[in-house]
Short mmCIF file of C-alpha atoms (C1' of nucleotides) in Angstrom, two decimals:
data_model
loop_
_atom_site.label_atom_id
_atom_site.label_comp_id
_atom_site.label_asym_id
_atom_site.label_seq_id
_atom_site.Cartn_x
_atom_site.Cartn_y
_atom_site.Cartn_z
CA MET A 1 52.17 175.56 -12.48
CA ILE A 2 49.88 175.43 -9.48
CA LYS A 3 46.38 176.76 -9.73
CA ARG A 4 46.13 180.42 -8.90
CA THR A 5 43.69 182.51 -6.93
CA LYS A 6 40.62 180.80 -8.32
CA ASP A 7 40.57 177.42 -6.68
CA ALA A 8 38.12 176.07 -9.17
CA PRO A 9 36.58 172.90 -7.79
CA ASP A 10 36.04 169.92 -10.01
CA ARG A 11 32.63 170.07 -11.65
CA ARG A 12 31.88 166.59 -10.41
CA VAL A 13 32.50 167.57 -6.81
CA ALA A 14 30.31 170.64 -7.00
CA ARG A 15 27.54 168.67 -8.67
CA THR A 16 27.58 165.84 -6.17
CA GLN A 17 27.59 168.10 -3.16
CA MET A 18 24.84 170.26 -4.53
CA ALA A 19 22.70 167.24 -5.33
CA LEU A 20 23.12 165.97 -1.80
CA ARG A 21 22.34 169.30 -0.21
CA ASP A 22 19.30 169.79 -2.38
CA ALA A 23 18.08 166.33 -1.51
CA LEU A 24 18.48 167.03 2.18
CA HIS A 25 16.72 170.36 1.86
CA SER A 26 13.74 168.85 0.14
CA LEU A 27 13.55 165.99 2.61
CA VAL A 28 13.72 168.30 5.57
CA ARG A 29 10.68 170.03 4.25
CA GLU A 30 8.77 166.76 4.32
CA LYS A 31 9.77 165.10 7.56
CA ASP A 32 11.74 165.60 10.70
CA TYR A 33 15.49 165.75 10.31
CA ASP A 34 16.11 162.87 12.67
CA ASP A 35 13.79 160.60 10.75
CA ILE A 36 15.75 161.03 7.54
CA ALA A 37 17.98 158.12 6.59
CA VAL A 38 21.18 158.61 4.68
CA LYS A 39 19.84 156.13 2.19
CA GLU A 40 16.89 158.40 1.46
CA ILE A 41 19.23 161.26 0.75
CA LEU A 42 21.27 159.09 -1.57
CA ASP A 43 18.20 157.86 -3.41
CA ARG A 44 16.75 161.30 -3.90
CA ALA A 45 20.06 162.80 -4.96
CA ASP A 46 20.74 159.78 -7.14
CA ILE A 47 24.24 159.58 -5.75
CA GLY A 48 26.20 156.53 -4.72
CA ARG A 49 27.00 155.72 -1.15
CA SER A 50 30.74 155.95 -1.59
CA ALA A 51 30.50 159.39 -3.12
CA PHE A 52 28.61 160.58 -0.10
CA TYR A 53 31.17 159.35 2.38
CA SER A 54 34.06 160.74 0.38
CA HIS A 55 32.67 164.21 1.04
CA PHE A 56 30.91 164.02 4.38
CA ARG A 57 31.48 162.15 7.58
CA ASP A 58 27.78 161.60 8.16
CA LYS A 59 24.36 163.17 7.88
CA ASP A 60 25.17 165.89 10.38
CA ASP A 61 28.25 166.85 8.45
CA LEU A 62 26.21 167.25 5.31
CA LEU A 63 23.72 169.41 7.14
CA ALA A 64 26.50 171.52 8.59
CA SER A 65 27.92 172.04 5.13
CA THR A 66 24.69 173.68 4.03
CA ILE A 67 25.94 176.58 6.06
CA HIS A 68 27.59 177.62 2.85
CA ASP A 69 24.16 178.30 1.44
CA ILE A 70 23.72 180.84 4.19
CA ILE A 71 27.04 182.61 4.39
CA GLY A 72 28.14 181.92 0.84
CA PRO A 73 27.20 185.39 -0.44
CA VAL A 74 29.62 186.99 1.98
CA ARG A 75 32.52 185.50 0.09
CA PHE A 76 31.44 187.27 -3.09
CA ALA A 77 30.36 190.54 -1.55
CA LYS A 78 33.00 193.18 -1.89
CA ARG A 79 34.33 194.08 1.48
CA GLU A 80 33.22 197.60 2.28
CA SER A 81 36.38 199.59 2.74
CA GLY A 82 34.72 202.92 3.29
CA GLY A 83 32.12 203.95 5.84
CA SER A 84 32.14 204.37 9.55
CA GLN A 85 33.87 202.22 12.11
CA SER A 86 30.82 200.03 12.61
CA ASP A 87 30.25 199.81 8.87
CA LYS A 88 33.62 198.14 8.58
CA LEU A 89 32.84 195.89 11.47
CA LEU A 90 29.42 194.72 10.39
CA TRP A 91 29.87 194.62 6.64
CA PHE A 92 28.95 190.92 6.52
CA SER A 93 25.40 191.54 7.66
CA LEU A 94 23.72 193.13 4.69
CA PRO A 95 24.95 190.65 2.03
CA ILE A 96 23.54 187.79 4.05
CA PHE A 97 20.17 189.38 4.58
CA GLU A 98 19.99 190.37 0.96
CA HIS A 99 20.77 186.92 -0.30
CA HIS A 100 18.07 185.33 1.80
CA ASP A 101 15.44 187.87 0.95
CA GLY A 102 12.66 185.86 -0.60
CA HIS A 103 14.85 182.79 -0.49
CA ARG A 104 13.48 179.30 -0.70
CA TRP A 105 15.71 178.28 2.20
CA THR A 106 13.88 176.66 5.01
CA SER A 107 14.95 178.20 8.23
CA PRO A 108 17.10 176.06 10.48
CA LEU A 109 14.55 176.74 13.15
CA LYS A 110 12.04 174.62 11.33
CA MET A 111 14.27 171.59 11.34
CA GLY A 112 13.79 170.36 14.84
CA PRO A 113 16.20 170.81 17.74
CA ARG A 114 18.97 168.53 16.51
CA ALA A 115 19.34 170.14 13.13
CA ARG A 116 18.96 173.60 14.55
CA ALA A 117 21.71 173.04 17.06
CA ILE A 118 24.09 171.80 14.38
CA LEU A 119 23.51 174.68 12.02
CA HIS A 120 23.46 177.23 14.78
CA GLU A 121 26.76 176.04 16.13
CA ARG A 122 28.46 175.94 12.77
CA LEU A 123 27.20 179.36 11.81
CA ARG A 124 28.33 180.78 15.11
CA LYS A 125 31.85 179.49 14.65
CA ILE A 126 32.16 180.95 11.19
CA LEU A 127 30.83 184.30 12.25
CA VAL A 128 33.14 184.42 15.22
CA GLY A 129 36.07 183.92 12.88
CA LEU A 130 34.76 186.55 10.53
CA ILE A 131 33.98 189.15 13.16
CA GLY A 132 37.03 188.37 15.24
CA GLN A 133 39.38 189.61 12.56
CA GLN A 134 37.54 192.87 12.20
CA VAL A 135 37.25 193.58 15.89
CA LYS A 136 40.91 192.89 16.53
CA LYS A 137 41.89 195.14 13.66
CA SER A 138 39.66 197.94 14.87
CA ARG A 139 40.90 197.69 18.41
CA ARG A 140 44.49 197.68 17.23
CA GLU A 141 43.88 200.91 15.35
CA LYS A 142 42.25 202.55 18.32
CA ARG A 143 44.52 201.25 20.98
CA GLY A 144 43.83 202.73 24.37
CA GLU A 145 40.30 203.85 23.73
CA SER A 146 38.96 200.32 23.98
CA GLY A 147 36.31 199.56 26.53
CA THR A 148 36.57 197.09 29.29
CA ILE A 149 34.80 194.20 27.62
CA PRO A 150 37.13 191.43 26.50
CA THR A 151 37.40 191.06 22.75
CA ALA A 152 36.39 187.41 22.81
CA VAL A 153 33.13 188.20 24.57
CA LEU A 154 32.36 191.07 22.30
CA VAL A 155 32.82 188.85 19.28
CA GLU A 156 30.57 186.15 20.62
CA TYR A 157 28.01 188.74 21.49
CA LEU A 158 27.92 190.14 17.96
CA ALA A 159 27.74 186.71 16.39
CA SER A 160 24.95 185.53 18.64
CA THR A 161 22.94 188.66 18.18
CA PHE A 162 23.26 188.47 14.43
CA ILE A 163 22.13 184.86 14.38
CA LEU A 164 19.26 185.75 16.63
CA VAL A 165 18.00 188.38 14.23
CA LEU A 166 18.61 186.24 11.17
CA GLU A 167 16.76 183.27 12.58
CA TRP A 168 13.90 185.35 13.80
CA TRP A 169 13.67 187.05 10.42
CA LEU A 170 13.66 183.73 8.56
CA GLU A 171 11.36 181.88 10.90
CA THR A 172 8.64 184.44 11.17
CA ARG A 173 8.87 185.20 7.47
CA SER A 174 8.96 188.74 8.64
CA PRO A 175 7.70 191.35 6.21
CA LEU A 176 10.84 193.34 6.94
CA SER A 177 13.03 193.90 3.91
CA ALA A 178 16.63 192.79 3.95
CA ASP A 179 17.61 196.39 4.44
CA GLN A 180 15.35 196.78 7.41
CA ALA A 181 16.48 193.55 8.98
CA ASN A 182 20.04 194.66 8.58
CA HIS A 183 19.20 197.95 10.19
CA LEU A 184 17.46 196.22 13.04
CA PHE A 185 20.56 194.21 13.78
CA ARG A 186 22.74 197.30 13.72
CA SER A 187 20.36 199.15 16.01
CA LEU A 188 20.58 196.37 18.54
CA VAL A 189 24.34 196.40 18.81
CA GLN A 190 25.13 199.99 17.94
CA SER A 191 25.13 201.46 21.42
CA THR A 192 27.19 198.63 22.81
CA LEU A 193 29.77 199.16 20.13
CA THR A 194 30.05 202.88 20.61
CA ALA A 195 30.20 202.42 24.35
CA ASN A 196 33.26 200.31 23.72
CA GLY A 197 34.96 202.65 21.38
CA LEU A 198 33.94 200.91 18.18
CA MET B 1 27.95 136.68 -14.70
CA ILE B 2 26.67 139.04 -17.35
CA LYS B 3 24.05 141.59 -16.40
CA ARG B 4 20.56 140.29 -16.90
CA THR B 5 17.35 141.76 -18.25
CA LYS B 6 17.88 145.09 -16.47
CA ASP B 7 20.69 146.72 -18.37
CA ALA B 8 21.21 149.30 -15.70
CA PRO B 9 23.25 152.15 -17.13
CA ASP B 10 25.87 153.88 -15.06
CA ARG B 11 24.34 156.77 -13.15
CA ARG B 12 26.99 159.07 -14.51
CA VAL B 13 26.10 158.25 -18.08
CA ALA B 14 22.41 158.80 -17.56
CA ARG B 15 23.05 162.07 -15.77
CA THR B 16 25.40 163.42 -18.40
CA GLN B 17 23.16 162.56 -21.30
CA MET B 18 20.11 163.94 -19.59
CA ALA B 19 21.90 167.18 -18.76
CA LEU B 20 22.94 167.58 -22.37
CA ARG B 21 19.49 166.84 -23.74
CA ASP B 22 17.86 169.20 -21.28
CA ALA B 23 20.31 171.91 -22.22
CA LEU B 24 19.59 171.44 -25.89
CA HIS B 25 15.85 171.46 -25.25
CA SER B 26 16.00 174.71 -23.38
CA LEU B 27 18.25 176.32 -25.95
CA VAL B 28 16.03 175.27 -28.80
CA ARG B 29 13.23 177.14 -27.15
CA GLU B 30 15.29 180.31 -27.22
CA LYS B 31 16.96 180.35 -30.59
CA ASP B 32 17.17 178.54 -33.88
CA TYR B 33 18.76 175.13 -33.78
CA ASP B 34 21.41 176.03 -36.31
CA ASP B 35 22.51 179.00 -34.28
CA ILE B 36 23.27 176.90 -31.24
CA ALA B 37 26.94 176.22 -30.61
CA VAL B 38 28.10 173.04 -28.98
CA LYS B 39 29.90 175.20 -26.48
CA GLU B 40 26.61 176.75 -25.41
CA ILE B 41 25.17 173.33 -24.78
CA LEU B 42 28.21 172.37 -22.75
CA ASP B 43 28.05 175.56 -20.70
CA ARG B 44 24.38 175.24 -19.94
CA ALA B 45 24.63 171.56 -19.11
CA ASP B 46 27.80 172.21 -17.14
CA ILE B 47 29.43 169.25 -18.83
CA GLY B 48 32.95 168.96 -20.13
CA ARG B 49 33.77 168.82 -23.80
CA SER B 50 35.29 165.38 -23.70
CA ALA B 51 32.26 163.91 -21.98
CA PHE B 52 30.09 165.22 -24.77
CA TYR B 53 32.15 163.63 -27.49
CA SER B 54 32.38 160.33 -25.69
CA HIS B 55 28.61 160.03 -26.12
CA PHE B 56 27.72 161.89 -29.28
CA ARG B 57 29.41 162.42 -32.58
CA ASP B 58 28.17 165.98 -32.85
CA LYS B 59 25.25 168.29 -32.22
CA ASP B 60 23.01 166.46 -34.66
CA ASP B 61 23.71 163.17 -32.96
CA LEU B 62 22.65 164.65 -29.65
CA LEU B 63 19.48 165.96 -31.18
CA ALA B 64 18.75 162.62 -32.73
CA SER B 65 19.19 160.94 -29.39
CA THR B 66 16.38 163.03 -27.96
CA ILE B 67 14.16 160.72 -29.92
CA HIS B 68 14.21 158.64 -26.77
CA ASP B 69 12.18 161.34 -25.11
CA ILE B 70 9.52 160.71 -27.69
CA ILE B 71 9.39 156.96 -28.00
CA GLY B 72 10.73 156.19 -24.56
CA PRO B 73 7.33 155.49 -23.04
CA VAL B 74 6.79 152.69 -25.50
CA ARG B 75 9.54 150.70 -23.87
CA PHE B 76 7.74 150.79 -20.54
CA ALA B 77 4.21 150.37 -21.81
CA LYS B 78 3.03 146.83 -21.47
CA ARG B 79 2.57 145.33 -24.86
CA GLU B 80 -1.13 144.75 -25.40
CA SER B 81 -1.51 141.05 -25.90
CA GLY B 82 -5.27 141.08 -26.18
CA GLY B 83 -7.50 143.01 -28.55
CA SER B 84 -8.12 142.91 -32.23
CA GLN B 85 -5.65 142.37 -34.99
CA SER B 86 -5.06 146.09 -35.44
CA ASP B 87 -4.85 146.62 -31.69
CA LYS B 88 -1.86 144.34 -31.68
CA LEU B 89 -0.39 146.12 -34.65
CA LEU B 90 -0.79 149.67 -33.43
CA TRP B 91 -0.25 149.21 -29.74
CA PHE B 92 2.64 151.67 -29.77
CA SER B 93 0.44 154.60 -30.68
CA LEU B 94 -1.50 155.31 -27.53
CA PRO B 95 1.44 155.25 -25.09
CA ILE B 96 3.23 157.83 -27.18
CA PHE B 97 0.28 160.15 -27.43
CA GLU B 98 -0.41 159.79 -23.75
CA HIS B 99 3.10 160.57 -22.74
CA HIS B 100 3.17 163.75 -24.76
CA ASP B 101 -0.20 164.95 -23.64
CA GLY B 102 0.49 168.27 -22.02
CA HIS B 103 4.18 167.65 -22.42
CA ARG B 104 6.74 170.39 -22.29
CA TRP B 105 8.42 168.96 -25.37
CA THR B 106 8.79 171.45 -28.14
CA SER B 107 7.63 169.90 -31.32
CA PRO B 108 10.35 169.03 -33.78
CA LEU B 109 8.41 171.07 -36.27
CA LYS B 110 9.31 174.19 -34.37
CA MET B 111 12.99 173.60 -34.67
CA GLY B 112 13.64 174.70 -38.19
CA PRO B 113 14.09 172.45 -41.20
CA ARG B 114 17.47 170.97 -40.25
CA ALA B 115 16.45 169.79 -36.81
CA ARG B 116 13.08 168.61 -38.05
CA ALA B 117 14.65 166.49 -40.74
CA ILE B 118 17.00 164.84 -38.30
CA LEU B 119 14.34 163.97 -35.76
CA HIS B 120 11.84 162.97 -38.39
CA GLU B 121 14.27 160.58 -40.01
CA ARG B 122 15.35 159.02 -36.77
CA LEU B 123 11.82 158.56 -35.55
CA ARG B 124 10.82 157.03 -38.84
CA LYS B 125 13.56 154.42 -38.66
CA ILE B 126 12.67 153.40 -35.16
CA LEU B 127 8.98 153.12 -35.93
CA VAL B 128 9.71 151.08 -39.03
CA GLY B 129 11.62 148.63 -36.90
CA LEU B 130 8.87 148.55 -34.34
CA ILE B 131 6.00 148.15 -36.76
CA GLY B 132 7.93 145.83 -39.04
CA GLN B 133 8.06 143.12 -36.44
CA GLN B 134 4.35 143.31 -35.78
CA VAL B 135 3.32 143.30 -39.42
CA LYS B 136 5.51 140.37 -40.27
CA LYS B 137 4.16 138.42 -37.35
CA SER B 138 0.59 139.19 -38.26
CA ARG B 139 1.09 138.25 -41.88
CA ARG B 140 2.80 135.03 -40.89
CA GLU B 141 -0.21 134.09 -38.80
CA LYS B 142 -2.65 134.92 -41.57
CA ARG B 143 -0.65 133.51 -44.40
CA GLY B 144 -2.53 133.54 -47.68
CA GLU B 145 -5.06 136.19 -46.82
CA SER B 146 -2.52 138.96 -47.17
CA GLY B 147 -3.19 141.75 -49.56
CA THR B 148 -1.09 142.66 -52.49
CA ILE B 149 0.82 145.52 -50.91
CA PRO B 150 4.42 144.64 -50.11
CA THR B 151 5.13 144.48 -46.40
CA ALA B 152 7.93 147.03 -46.60
CA VAL B 153 5.66 149.61 -48.15
CA LEU B 154 2.92 148.98 -45.68
CA VAL B 155 5.29 149.46 -42.81
CA GLU B 156 6.62 152.73 -44.17
CA TYR B 157 3.09 153.87 -44.77
CA LEU B 158 2.08 153.24 -41.16
CA ALA B 159 5.16 154.90 -39.76
CA SER B 160 4.81 157.98 -41.92
CA THR B 161 1.15 158.38 -41.17
CA PHE B 162 1.72 158.07 -37.46
CA ILE B 163 4.45 160.69 -37.54
CA LEU B 164 2.22 162.93 -39.58
CA VAL B 165 -0.51 162.81 -36.98
CA LEU B 166 1.89 163.13 -34.06
CA GLU B 167 3.63 166.14 -35.52
CA TRP B 168 0.41 167.81 -36.45
CA TRP B 169 -0.96 167.18 -33.00
CA LEU B 170 2.12 168.61 -31.31
CA GLU B 171 2.60 171.55 -33.59
CA THR B 172 -0.92 172.84 -33.59
CA ARG B 173 -1.23 172.19 -29.87
CA SER B 174 -4.44 170.57 -30.87
CA PRO B 175 -7.13 170.45 -28.21
CA LEU B 176 -7.59 166.78 -29.03
CA SER B 177 -6.88 164.48 -26.13
CA ALA B 178 -4.29 161.79 -26.41
CA ASP B 179 -7.09 159.31 -26.76
CA GLN B 180 -8.66 161.23 -29.56
CA ALA B 181 -5.40 161.71 -31.39
CA ASN B 182 -4.77 158.03 -31.12
CA HIS B 183 -8.20 157.34 -32.48
CA LEU B 184 -7.63 159.76 -35.33
CA PHE B 185 -4.53 157.90 -36.36
CA ARG B 186 -6.31 154.59 -36.25
CA SER B 187 -9.18 155.93 -38.29
CA LEU B 188 -6.79 157.05 -40.97
CA VAL B 189 -5.16 153.68 -41.47
CA GLN B 190 -7.95 151.35 -40.45
CA SER B 191 -9.52 150.76 -43.83
CA THR B 192 -6.17 150.21 -45.48
CA LEU B 193 -5.30 147.62 -42.93
CA THR B 194 -8.55 145.70 -43.23
CA ALA B 195 -8.34 145.87 -47.00
CA ASN B 196 -5.03 144.07 -46.63
CA GLY B 197 -6.21 141.43 -44.26
CA LEU B 198 -4.89 143.06 -41.13
"C1'" DT C 1 14.00 138.81 23.99
"C1'" DC C 2 15.53 137.03 19.91
"C1'" DG C 3 16.31 136.67 15.10
"C1'" DA C 4 15.50 139.06 10.36
"C1'" DA C 5 15.74 142.92 7.95
"C1'" DT C 6 17.48 147.33 7.27
"C1'" DT C 7 20.86 150.84 7.61
"C1'" DT C 8 25.53 152.45 8.31
"C1'" DG C 9 30.08 153.08 7.22
"C1'" DT C 10 34.31 151.13 4.72
"C1'" DC C 11 36.70 149.26 0.97
"C1'" DC C 12 38.08 148.26 -3.83
"C1'" DG C 13 38.54 147.52 -8.94
"C1'" DC C 14 36.58 149.79 -12.96
"C1'" DT C 15 35.36 153.59 -15.76
"C1'" DA C 16 33.18 158.12 -16.96
"C1'" DT C 17 34.25 162.65 -16.56
"C1'" DC C 18 37.48 166.24 -15.75
"C1'" DG C 19 40.77 169.76 -17.11
"C1'" DC C 20 43.99 170.94 -20.13
"C1'" DA C 21 46.55 171.33 -24.32
"C1'" DC C 22 46.55 171.01 -29.04
"C1'" DT C 23 45.22 171.33 -34.08
"C1'" DC C 24 42.13 172.77 -37.53
"C1'" DT C 25 38.68 175.57 -39.57
"C1'" DC C 26 35.93 179.45 -39.96
"C1'" DC C 27 35.08 184.33 -39.93
"C1'" DG C 28 35.07 189.24 -39.11
"C1'" DA C 29 38.13 193.49 -38.50
"C1'" DC C 30 41.35 196.13 -40.37
"C1'" DG D 1 44.92 189.70 -48.13
"C1'" DT D 2 46.07 188.37 -43.08
"C1'" DC D 3 45.77 188.67 -38.48
"C1'" DG D 4 43.44 187.36 -34.19
"C1'" DG D 5 39.76 185.26 -31.79
"C1'" DA D 6 36.43 181.58 -31.23
"C1'" DG D 7 34.42 177.23 -31.83
"C1'" DA D 8 35.03 172.22 -33.34
"C1'" DG D 9 37.03 168.04 -32.49
"C1'" DT D 10 40.88 164.86 -30.52
"C1'" DG D 11 43.93 162.98 -27.05
"C1'" DC D 12 45.63 162.05 -22.46
"C1'" DG D 13 46.86 161.60 -17.48
"C1'" DA D 14 44.45 162.27 -13.13
"C1'" DT D 15 40.59 161.45 -10.33
"C1'" DA D 16 35.60 161.39 -8.71
"C1'" DG D 17 31.95 158.48 -8.75
"C1'" DC D 18 30.24 153.90 -9.82
"C1'" DG D 19 28.34 149.36 -8.21
"C1'" DG D 20 28.83 145.77 -5.38
"C1'" DA D 21 30.51 143.32 -1.32
"C1'" DC D 22 31.16 143.42 3.38
"C1'" DA D 23 30.94 143.66 8.75
"C1'" DA D 24 29.08 146.26 12.42
"C1'" DA D 25 25.28 148.71 14.27
"C1'" DT D 26 20.48 149.55 14.57
"C1'" DT D 27 15.51 148.82 14.09
"C1'" DC D 28 11.55 146.28 14.76
"C1'" DG D 29 8.00 142.78 14.69
"C1'" DA D 30 7.01 138.18 16.49
#
DNA sequence: TCGAATTTGTCCGCTATCGCACTCTCCGAC
DNA sequence: GTCGGAGAGTGCGATAGCGGACAAATTCGA
């Protein structure tokens, strides 16, 4: 009998990874990302060296994995099946904003250029995958009506714009509510979408 | 090569035991000790059943082990070598009071009769061992002058009195400082000690 | 610029913890 | 009563994490 739908991870794995991420988070708040030694992370997390390297290739890999803290909620949010065309396309947005509303998370933008680049890149890739599916599906359904912009570009555009808004929202500790931030994002891309039959 | 002075415990062991004790502590603050199921402790600590039983016989054993949270500081406090006769004898007192000053620890007296009895008994035994050594040493040095009270009784008397003061201090959340509580204890037993050549 | 010290990344034998299955006891519903 | 569900303990094979050793890379003060 193989494990079913719920791929329940070993408690030990979850614990170790969380400890390491938490340690990194707290360190990042104290000093620049590039000045943080792996050893410091290990000490603060109270985790052995070998455990670290059995999960992550290096410090950057650990940082990149914290992406899960950002997009994690999407996995649990029920995919909106109803709503308009763009509702289906941009369903991922609101859950993310909501989860980070009043969140302790230190914005990637406060981590110095290196860290920011790593997180930005990783987040972009994930979003592209996420949005790509939706866009392709929508375009398939509305074959013929599609605009002239290539799908790949459209996807990148949506991902980048979303990240832009998210980062701005986090960095400036904007008084906007999650709802409002979500709406802001939609406003930005709405006309482009409709102009392209989405 | 056997490990030397530092008996460094496996990180995993320390972590597991701490998680379990913390879970018990937090549960005790919410409901009566006797109403707490082992399963609840496991769930809150996020520890597997088998790990629990590889460290503790049962719930009571876990509770008893939390004694370390109370007398732990004594192990790290430097043994006062100087001072008067009674300073040497009662050196354990101040470190304990100091450590619990403003401590989150919920007094054993708030845990219902069962839990109180268990902790009380365990603490008593440890203190008897601790004080026993000192008293015997002191009496050996002052052979002949000793009073008529049997050593065993004297030791029990000191332990019980200390626990009395400690519990009272914790339970009533007395405004007394650690220093003052310590002094109170000493005042209580001082005359008895001097009357017995200590 | 050169060594010493520190950090990085890899490896390995040992063991604590995991997940799971199982029995036993207790207890409330019916 | 007795049935079913839930918690208490026990046992076991699999594995994640341990500590410690190591060479290579890096840092840094003399």
